[in-house]
Structures are given as structure tokens and as C-alpha cells.
Amino acid sequence: MPSKGVASPNNNISSQDFVNLHLPRHSNNGSKRSRASSVHSPNVRLSIIEEDADIPPLPAKAHHRPFHRRWNLGDPPRISFEIPPPKYSVWDATGPKGEKLSDVRNNKHIARRGGWRRICLIAFLLIVFIVGLTVGLTIGLRKRDSKPPVSPQSSGNTTPLPDTTGPFPAGSYTLTTFLDTVQTGCSSRPEDWSCFPKTTYQESPSEATANFTWVITKSGDGFSVASTNNPFSIKFGETPLTMVDAGTDNERYQFNTALDKITIPSSGVNCFFNDTNLEGKLYTKKAPTYLSSSPLDASNSASKDNFMPWPYAVDIRQSIGGGQTVPQCFRLQGNQRGDRITNGITPQPESSACSCEYRNFG
């Protein structure tokens, strides 16, 4: 009989288990081996589970569990930094209908017409055009806004006009007149000479209105006058004004100048009356008696453009005598002067006259 507490090699314990039982408990090798032998040994008995026994209570859940386990959120995704992400190419992108960008790249029409290089070049040129247009418009609008307003009296003048500030009569004026009389004796064809608006006051007072826009400036010890654009095509440069009958009721500033008058008697024909005399009388005391209500009267619009109405009487006359070269009429070939017309035109004596007279008093 073996002693108590000592295993016998004749029992149903293997030699390895026998060795493990005699190793010191503080030995790590013994503990590891005992655990391994206890797991793999077929003689180790498990606890008996009774069928009618009560289910033991579940142990309390530890408070230090991971967050995803505490709320039953499942395991977090496992990320590996050693495996690279899958390869991706923009050409593999798929559209809503299953189309791919590679289909566009491999399109026959695009490849035939230069491919993507040509498309990129067109896009680049379009962007450059838009940027240039935007910059140009911005600079142009800034320059336009920075320009000072152009005075109406300086548009269309034959010569630059000096400053009009000064004592009376310096200033910009609208002279509202009516066509008083017309003479056509300088030409054998009366239709060659004409006067705007081709209706006299005797024919129709409301349709005989004619307006002149002149600028008077201080010039040395006196004054000078110049025209602006007007429907008569009466243009003249700066001309000295002379005071006549000073101190009387007929006191006036007067001037004379020569100009070339052009008329259009018929379609495709121009007649030239060279060296036509223009005479103007600007009264400084005589009151006007003609106030036009014609729609051709531009005095209201002129006053809005800083042209004041001339407050006194006005008398303006264009005139020319007959002669060998009065008039000279030509046919037009496009915008060029063609052959001179002599058929039906007979020179008239110098004493005969053609004239247009305008005034604003009776």
C-alpha cells in the first residue's frame, strides 16, 4: 500500500502527470504543463449539469468594457495600414447611365479631330477670351465714367471754341428765327437754290421755324462768334463781331463771312454755291416778336444743353450773286463727284441774287 499523498506509478495516471504533480507549485513550467495536460488529458472530468437545476444568474457586466460592446453596436471595422487601398482612376468613373469617361476619351470623332489636346486648347482660348472681354469692359467703363462730360457747344465745330465765360454777350445761344424770304435769281434753274426749312413764314408760320446755335466768346477787347452743328449745314469758324449803332435802339453786333453752300436739287445731284456770304446781326436792345410753337423749334432742347435763348432780335442772311460758276452742279457716282451738269444751266448776271433771310421780328 503506498503512502498517503503519494501517487503510485501503477495507478491510471500517466508518467507525465506524475511528474507534474511532484513539481513545485511556484514553477512556471510546471503550471504551464499542468494546464496543458489538464486540457488535453481525457481523464479530466467536467462538472455535471443537472437537467432540472435552476439556471445560475448571469454575472454582472463589467463597466470597463469597450463602448461598441456596451451598446451592442457590433465590432468596429478592422483597418490595416499594411494593405494599400484599391487602385482608382478617373477614367473608371461610371455615370448615372453606366457610361464611363474613358468612352469619351476613346471616341473616334475626338481622336480624329485632335483628341483631348485640341479640346483643352479650345477651352483655354475660350477662357482667355472671356477674361480679356471682362477686363476690357471693366477698363472701358472706368475710362468712360472718368471722362468729363462733353459740352454740346464743342461737338461738330470747325474750330475749337475758347472759354465762353465773360461779360455779355459771351455765352452759348440758340437763335430761334423763321424763314422770311427766299430769292433764286442767281441760277437759271430755281430748284438749284434752297433754304431750310423750305417753307416761309408767309406760307406757314408754324412750319417756318429755323434755329441757329452759336457760341460767342470774349476775344481781346471784343467778341467773336462761331457756329455749331445745325440742320442748315451753315458752318463757320471763329469770326470777329463788330458793334454797330452803339447807344441807339438799333445797337447790334454784326459779322460777315464767306462759306460754301451745298444744295441737293434732286437725287444724285449736288450743286455748289461757293463763296456764299453769311451776314449776321445780333441786336442788343430790340425785342423779338416771333415766338415759335413749331415742333421743329429746338430752343427748349437747346436750353437743356446749356444753350440759352438769345434775348433780342436777330437778322441772318445768306446771299450770292450770279456768275459763270454759279452754281456748279455735279452728278454723284457713289460718294464721289462725277460729271458736271451744264444742260439747262445758263449763267446769270452778277446783279441777280440768291438769298435766304431769317429773323425773329416783324
Coordinates of C-alpha atoms in Angstrom, one line a residue:
M1 CA 0.0 0.0 0.0
P2 CA 1.6 3.2 -0.9
S3 CA 1.8 6.1 1.5
K4 CA -0.9 8.7 1.6
G5 CA -0.5 11.7 -0.7
V6 CA 2.0 9.9 -3.0
A7 CA 0.9 8.7 -6.3
S8 CA 1.9 5.3 -7.5
P9 CA 3.1 4.7 -11.0
N10 CA 0.8 1.7 -11.1
N11 CA -2.3 3.9 -10.9
N12 CA -4.2 5.2 -14.0
I13 CA -2.0 8.4 -14.2
S14 CA 0.5 8.8 -16.9
S15 CA 4.1 9.3 -16.2
Q16 CA 3.9 12.9 -17.4
D17 CA 1.1 13.7 -15.0
F18 CA 3.1 12.0 -12.3
V19 CA 6.0 14.3 -12.9
N20 CA 3.8 17.4 -13.0
L21 CA 2.3 16.5 -9.6
H22 CA 5.7 16.5 -8.0
L23 CA 6.9 19.8 -9.4
P24 CA 6.9 22.8 -7.1
R25 CA 3.8 25.0 -7.5
H26 CA 5.8 28.1 -7.9
S27 CA 7.4 26.7 -11.1
N28 CA 6.1 28.4 -14.2
N29 CA 7.0 25.4 -16.3
G30 CA 5.0 23.1 -14.0
S31 CA 1.9 25.4 -14.2
K32 CA 2.1 25.6 -18.0
R33 CA 2.5 21.9 -18.3
S34 CA -0.3 21.1 -15.8
R35 CA -2.7 23.4 -17.7
A36 CA -1.8 21.8 -21.0
S37 CA -2.1 18.3 -19.5
S38 CA -5.4 19.2 -17.9
V39 CA -6.9 20.4 -21.2
H40 CA -5.6 17.5 -23.3
S41 CA -6.0 14.8 -20.8
P42 CA -9.0 12.5 -21.4
N43 CA -9.3 11.6 -17.7
V44 CA -10.1 15.2 -16.5
R45 CA -13.8 15.3 -15.6
L46 CA -16.1 18.3 -16.3
S47 CA -18.7 19.5 -13.9
I48 CA -22.1 17.8 -14.1
I49 CA -25.1 19.8 -15.4
E50 CA -28.3 18.7 -13.9
E51 CA -31.4 18.9 -16.1
D52 CA -33.8 20.2 -13.5
A53 CA -31.4 22.5 -11.8
D54 CA -32.0 26.3 -11.8
I55 CA -30.1 28.4 -14.3
P56 CA -27.3 30.2 -12.5
P57 CA -27.6 34.0 -12.6
L58 CA -25.6 35.9 -15.2
P59 CA -22.6 37.7 -13.9
A60 CA -22.8 41.5 -13.8
K61 CA -21.3 43.2 -16.9
A62 CA -18.1 44.9 -16.4
H63 CA -18.1 48.7 -16.6
H64 CA -14.8 48.9 -18.3
R65 CA -16.0 47.1 -21.5
P66 CA -15.4 48.8 -24.9
F67 CA -18.0 51.2 -26.0
H68 CA -19.2 49.2 -29.0
R69 CA -19.7 46.1 -26.8
R70 CA -21.6 48.0 -24.1
W71 CA -24.3 49.2 -26.6
N72 CA -24.2 46.2 -28.8
L73 CA -23.0 48.2 -31.8
G74 CA -21.0 45.3 -33.3
D75 CA -17.4 45.1 -33.9
P76 CA -15.6 48.2 -35.4
P77 CA -14.2 47.8 -38.9
R78 CA -10.7 46.5 -39.0
I79 CA -8.2 48.8 -40.7
S80 CA -4.9 47.6 -41.8
F81 CA -2.2 50.0 -42.6
E82 CA -0.2 47.4 -44.4
I83 CA -2.6 46.7 -47.2
P84 CA -2.8 49.7 -49.7
P85 CA -6.3 50.9 -50.9
P86 CA -7.6 49.7 -54.2
K87 CA -6.4 51.5 -57.3
Y88 CA -8.7 54.2 -58.7
S89 CA -8.7 56.0 -62.0
V90 CA -10.9 58.9 -63.2
W91 CA -11.4 57.0 -66.4
D92 CA -13.1 54.2 -64.4
A93 CA -15.8 56.6 -63.0
T94 CA -19.2 55.5 -64.0
G95 CA -22.1 57.9 -64.8
P96 CA -25.8 57.5 -63.9
K97 CA -26.4 55.5 -67.1
G98 CA -23.4 53.4 -66.8
E99 CA -21.2 55.4 -69.2
K100 CA -17.5 56.0 -68.5
L101 CA -15.2 58.9 -69.1
S102 CA -12.9 56.5 -71.0
D103 CA -15.7 56.2 -73.6
V104 CA -15.3 59.9 -74.3
R105 CA -11.6 59.7 -74.5
N106 CA -11.7 56.8 -76.9
N107 CA -14.4 58.4 -79.1
K108 CA -13.5 58.3 -82.8
H109 CA -14.6 61.8 -83.5
I110 CA -12.5 63.3 -80.7
A111 CA -9.5 61.2 -81.6
R112 CA -9.8 62.1 -85.3
R113 CA -10.1 65.8 -84.7
G114 CA -7.1 66.2 -82.4
G115 CA -8.2 64.4 -79.3
W116 CA -8.0 66.0 -75.8
R117 CA -5.2 68.3 -76.8
R118 CA -7.5 70.2 -79.2
I119 CA -10.3 70.2 -76.7
C120 CA -8.0 71.6 -74.0
L121 CA -6.7 74.2 -76.4
I122 CA -10.2 75.4 -77.3
A123 CA -11.2 75.6 -73.6
F124 CA -8.1 77.6 -72.9
L125 CA -8.7 80.0 -75.7
L126 CA -12.3 80.4 -74.6
I127 CA -11.2 81.2 -71.0
V128 CA -8.7 83.7 -72.3
F129 CA -11.4 85.4 -74.5
I130 CA -13.8 85.7 -71.5
V131 CA -11.1 87.1 -69.2
G132 CA -10.0 89.6 -71.9
L133 CA -13.5 90.7 -72.6
T134 CA -14.2 91.2 -68.9
V135 CA -11.1 93.2 -68.3
G136 CA -11.7 95.3 -71.4
L137 CA -15.2 96.1 -70.4
T138 CA -14.2 97.0 -66.9
I139 CA -11.4 99.3 -68.1
G140 CA -13.6 100.9 -70.8
L141 CA -16.4 101.6 -68.3
R142 CA -14.0 103.1 -65.9
K143 CA -12.5 105.4 -68.5
R144 CA -15.9 106.4 -69.7
D145 CA -17.0 107.3 -66.2
S146 CA -13.8 109.2 -65.5
K147 CA -14.2 111.4 -68.6
P148 CA -15.7 114.8 -68.0
P149 CA -19.0 115.5 -69.8
V150 CA -18.5 116.9 -73.3
S151 CA -20.1 120.3 -73.8
P152 CA -22.6 120.4 -76.7
Q153 CA -21.0 123.6 -78.0
S154 CA -17.8 121.7 -78.7
S155 CA -19.3 119.0 -80.9
G156 CA -19.0 119.4 -84.6
N157 CA -17.3 122.8 -84.5
T158 CA -15.0 123.7 -87.4
T159 CA -12.5 125.1 -84.8
P160 CA -12.0 124.6 -81.1
L161 CA -14.0 127.1 -79.1
P162 CA -12.4 129.0 -76.3
D163 CA -13.9 129.7 -72.9
T164 CA -17.2 131.5 -73.1
T165 CA -17.2 132.9 -69.6
G166 CA -17.2 136.7 -69.6
P167 CA -19.4 139.7 -69.9
F168 CA -22.4 139.9 -72.2
P169 CA -22.8 138.8 -74.9
A170 CA -20.3 135.9 -74.2
G171 CA -22.1 132.6 -73.9
S172 CA -23.8 129.8 -75.9
Y173 CA -27.0 130.8 -77.5
T174 CA -29.9 129.4 -79.5
L175 CA -31.3 131.8 -82.0
T176 CA -34.9 131.0 -82.9
T177 CA -35.9 132.5 -86.2
F178 CA -38.3 132.0 -89.1
L179 CA -37.5 131.8 -92.8
D180 CA -38.7 135.2 -94.0
T181 CA -37.8 135.5 -97.7
V182 CA -36.1 133.4 -100.4
Q183 CA -34.5 134.5 -103.7
T184 CA -33.4 132.2 -106.5
G185 CA -32.3 134.6 -109.3
C186 CA -28.6 133.5 -109.4
S187 CA -29.5 130.3 -111.3
S188 CA -31.5 129.6 -114.4
R189 CA -32.9 126.6 -112.5
P190 CA -34.7 127.9 -109.4
E191 CA -34.7 124.5 -107.8
D192 CA -30.9 124.6 -107.5
W193 CA -31.1 127.0 -104.7
S194 CA -32.9 126.1 -101.5
C195 CA -33.3 127.4 -97.9
F196 CA -34.1 125.3 -94.9
P197 CA -36.9 124.5 -93.9
K198 CA -38.2 125.2 -97.5
T199 CA -41.3 126.9 -96.1
T200 CA -41.5 130.7 -95.5
Y201 CA -43.4 132.4 -92.8
Q202 CA -46.0 133.7 -95.3
E203 CA -46.7 130.1 -96.4
S204 CA -46.9 128.6 -92.9
P205 CA -45.8 130.5 -89.7
S206 CA -45.7 127.2 -87.7
E207 CA -43.5 125.4 -90.3
A208 CA -41.1 128.2 -91.0
T209 CA -39.0 127.9 -87.8
A210 CA -35.2 127.7 -88.1
N211 CA -32.8 127.6 -85.2
F212 CA -29.1 128.6 -85.1
T213 CA -26.8 127.5 -82.3
W214 CA -23.9 129.9 -82.0
V215 CA -21.2 130.5 -79.4
I216 CA -19.9 134.0 -78.6
T217 CA -16.6 134.3 -76.8
K218 CA -14.5 137.1 -75.4
S219 CA -11.7 137.8 -77.8
G220 CA -9.2 140.6 -76.8
D221 CA -11.1 143.8 -76.4
G222 CA -14.1 142.5 -78.4
F223 CA -16.0 139.4 -79.1
S224 CA -16.1 136.6 -81.7
V225 CA -18.8 134.1 -82.9
A226 CA -18.6 130.6 -84.3
S227 CA -21.2 128.0 -85.3
T228 CA -22.1 124.5 -84.1
N229 CA -23.8 121.7 -85.9
N230 CA -27.2 122.6 -87.2
P231 CA -29.6 121.3 -89.9
F232 CA -28.6 124.1 -92.3
S233 CA -25.1 122.9 -92.8
I234 CA -24.0 126.5 -92.2
K235 CA -20.7 126.0 -90.5
F236 CA -18.2 128.8 -90.0
G237 CA -15.2 129.3 -87.7
E238 CA -14.5 131.9 -85.2
T239 CA -15.4 135.3 -86.7
P240 CA -15.0 138.8 -85.1
L241 CA -18.1 140.7 -84.1
T242 CA -18.4 144.4 -84.7
M243 CA -20.5 146.8 -82.7
V244 CA -22.8 148.9 -84.9
D245 CA -25.0 151.9 -84.0
A246 CA -23.9 151.8 -80.3
G247 CA -26.2 153.6 -77.9
T248 CA -29.2 153.6 -80.3
D249 CA -32.3 151.4 -80.4
N250 CA -30.7 149.5 -83.4
E251 CA -27.5 148.7 -81.5
R252 CA -26.2 145.4 -82.6
Y253 CA -23.2 143.1 -83.1
Q254 CA -22.6 142.3 -86.7
F255 CA -20.4 140.0 -88.7
N256 CA -19.7 138.8 -92.3
T257 CA -18.0 135.7 -93.5
A258 CA -17.8 133.5 -96.7
L259 CA -18.8 129.8 -96.8
D260 CA -19.6 127.1 -99.4
K261 CA -23.3 126.3 -99.6
I262 CA -24.3 122.8 -100.9
T263 CA -27.8 122.0 -102.1
I264 CA -29.4 118.8 -103.3
P265 CA -32.0 119.8 -106.1
S266 CA -32.6 116.1 -107.0
S267 CA -31.5 112.6 -106.2
G268 CA -27.9 112.0 -107.1
V269 CA -27.1 115.7 -107.8
N270 CA -25.2 118.2 -105.8
C271 CA -25.0 121.9 -106.5
F272 CA -22.2 124.1 -105.1
F273 CA -22.6 127.8 -104.4
N274 CA -19.0 128.7 -103.5
D275 CA -18.2 131.9 -101.6
T276 CA -21.7 132.4 -100.3
N277 CA -21.9 135.4 -98.0
L278 CA -23.2 134.9 -94.5
E279 CA -24.2 138.1 -92.6
G280 CA -25.5 138.1 -89.1
K281 CA -27.0 140.9 -86.9
L282 CA -27.4 140.3 -83.2
Y283 CA -29.4 143.2 -81.7
T284 CA -28.8 144.1 -78.1
K285 CA -31.9 146.3 -77.4
K286 CA -34.5 145.4 -80.0
A287 CA -37.0 142.9 -78.6
P288 CA -38.0 139.8 -80.7
T289 CA -41.7 139.5 -81.8
Y290 CA -41.6 135.9 -83.1
L291 CA -42.2 133.0 -80.6
S292 CA -42.4 129.7 -82.5
S293 CA -44.7 126.9 -81.5
S294 CA -43.5 124.6 -84.3
P295 CA -42.3 121.0 -83.5
L296 CA -39.1 122.0 -85.3
D297 CA -38.3 124.6 -82.7
A298 CA -35.3 123.3 -80.8
S299 CA -35.0 126.1 -78.4
N300 CA -36.3 124.1 -75.5
S301 CA -34.0 121.2 -76.1
A302 CA -31.1 123.5 -76.7
S303 CA -31.7 125.3 -73.4
K304 CA -31.4 121.9 -71.7
D305 CA -27.9 121.5 -73.2
N306 CA -26.7 124.8 -71.7
F307 CA -27.7 126.9 -74.8
M308 CA -29.6 130.0 -73.6
P309 CA -32.1 131.6 -76.0
W310 CA -30.8 134.9 -77.5
P311 CA -33.0 137.5 -75.7
Y312 CA -33.1 140.1 -78.5
A313 CA -33.8 140.5 -82.2
V314 CA -31.8 138.5 -84.8
D315 CA -31.4 139.0 -88.6
I316 CA -29.4 136.4 -90.5
R317 CA -28.9 136.4 -94.3
Q318 CA -27.2 134.0 -96.8
S319 CA -26.7 135.5 -100.3
I320 CA -24.7 135.1 -103.5
G321 CA -24.8 136.8 -106.9
G322 CA -24.9 135.1 -110.4
G323 CA -21.8 134.3 -112.5
Q324 CA -20.2 131.8 -114.8
T325 CA -19.5 129.3 -112.0
V326 CA -22.8 129.9 -110.1
P327 CA -23.9 127.2 -109.5
Q328 CA -21.7 124.3 -110.2
C329 CA -23.8 121.1 -110.3
F330 CA -22.4 117.6 -110.5
R331 CA -23.8 114.1 -110.7
L332 CA -22.7 111.8 -107.9
Q333 CA -21.1 108.4 -108.6
G334 CA -21.4 106.7 -105.3
N335 CA -19.8 109.2 -102.9
Q336 CA -17.6 110.7 -105.5
R337 CA -18.3 113.8 -107.6
G338 CA -19.0 112.8 -111.2
D339 CA -19.5 114.8 -114.4
R340 CA -20.6 118.4 -114.2
I341 CA -24.1 119.2 -115.4
T342 CA -24.3 122.0 -117.9
N343 CA -27.5 121.1 -119.7
G344 CA -30.3 123.6 -118.7
I345 CA -28.0 125.8 -116.6
T346 CA -27.3 129.3 -118.0
P347 CA -25.0 131.7 -116.2
Q348 CA -26.9 134.6 -114.7
P349 CA -25.7 138.2 -114.3
E350 CA -23.8 139.1 -111.1
S351 CA -26.6 141.6 -110.2
S352 CA -29.1 138.7 -109.8
A353 CA -29.1 137.2 -106.4
C354 CA -30.0 134.0 -104.5
S355 CA -30.7 134.5 -100.8
C356 CA -32.2 133.1 -97.6
E357 CA -33.2 135.6 -94.9
Y358 CA -34.1 134.6 -91.3
R359 CA -35.3 136.8 -88.5
N360 CA -37.3 136.8 -85.3
F361 CA -39.1 140.1 -85.6
G362 CA -41.7 141.6 -88.0

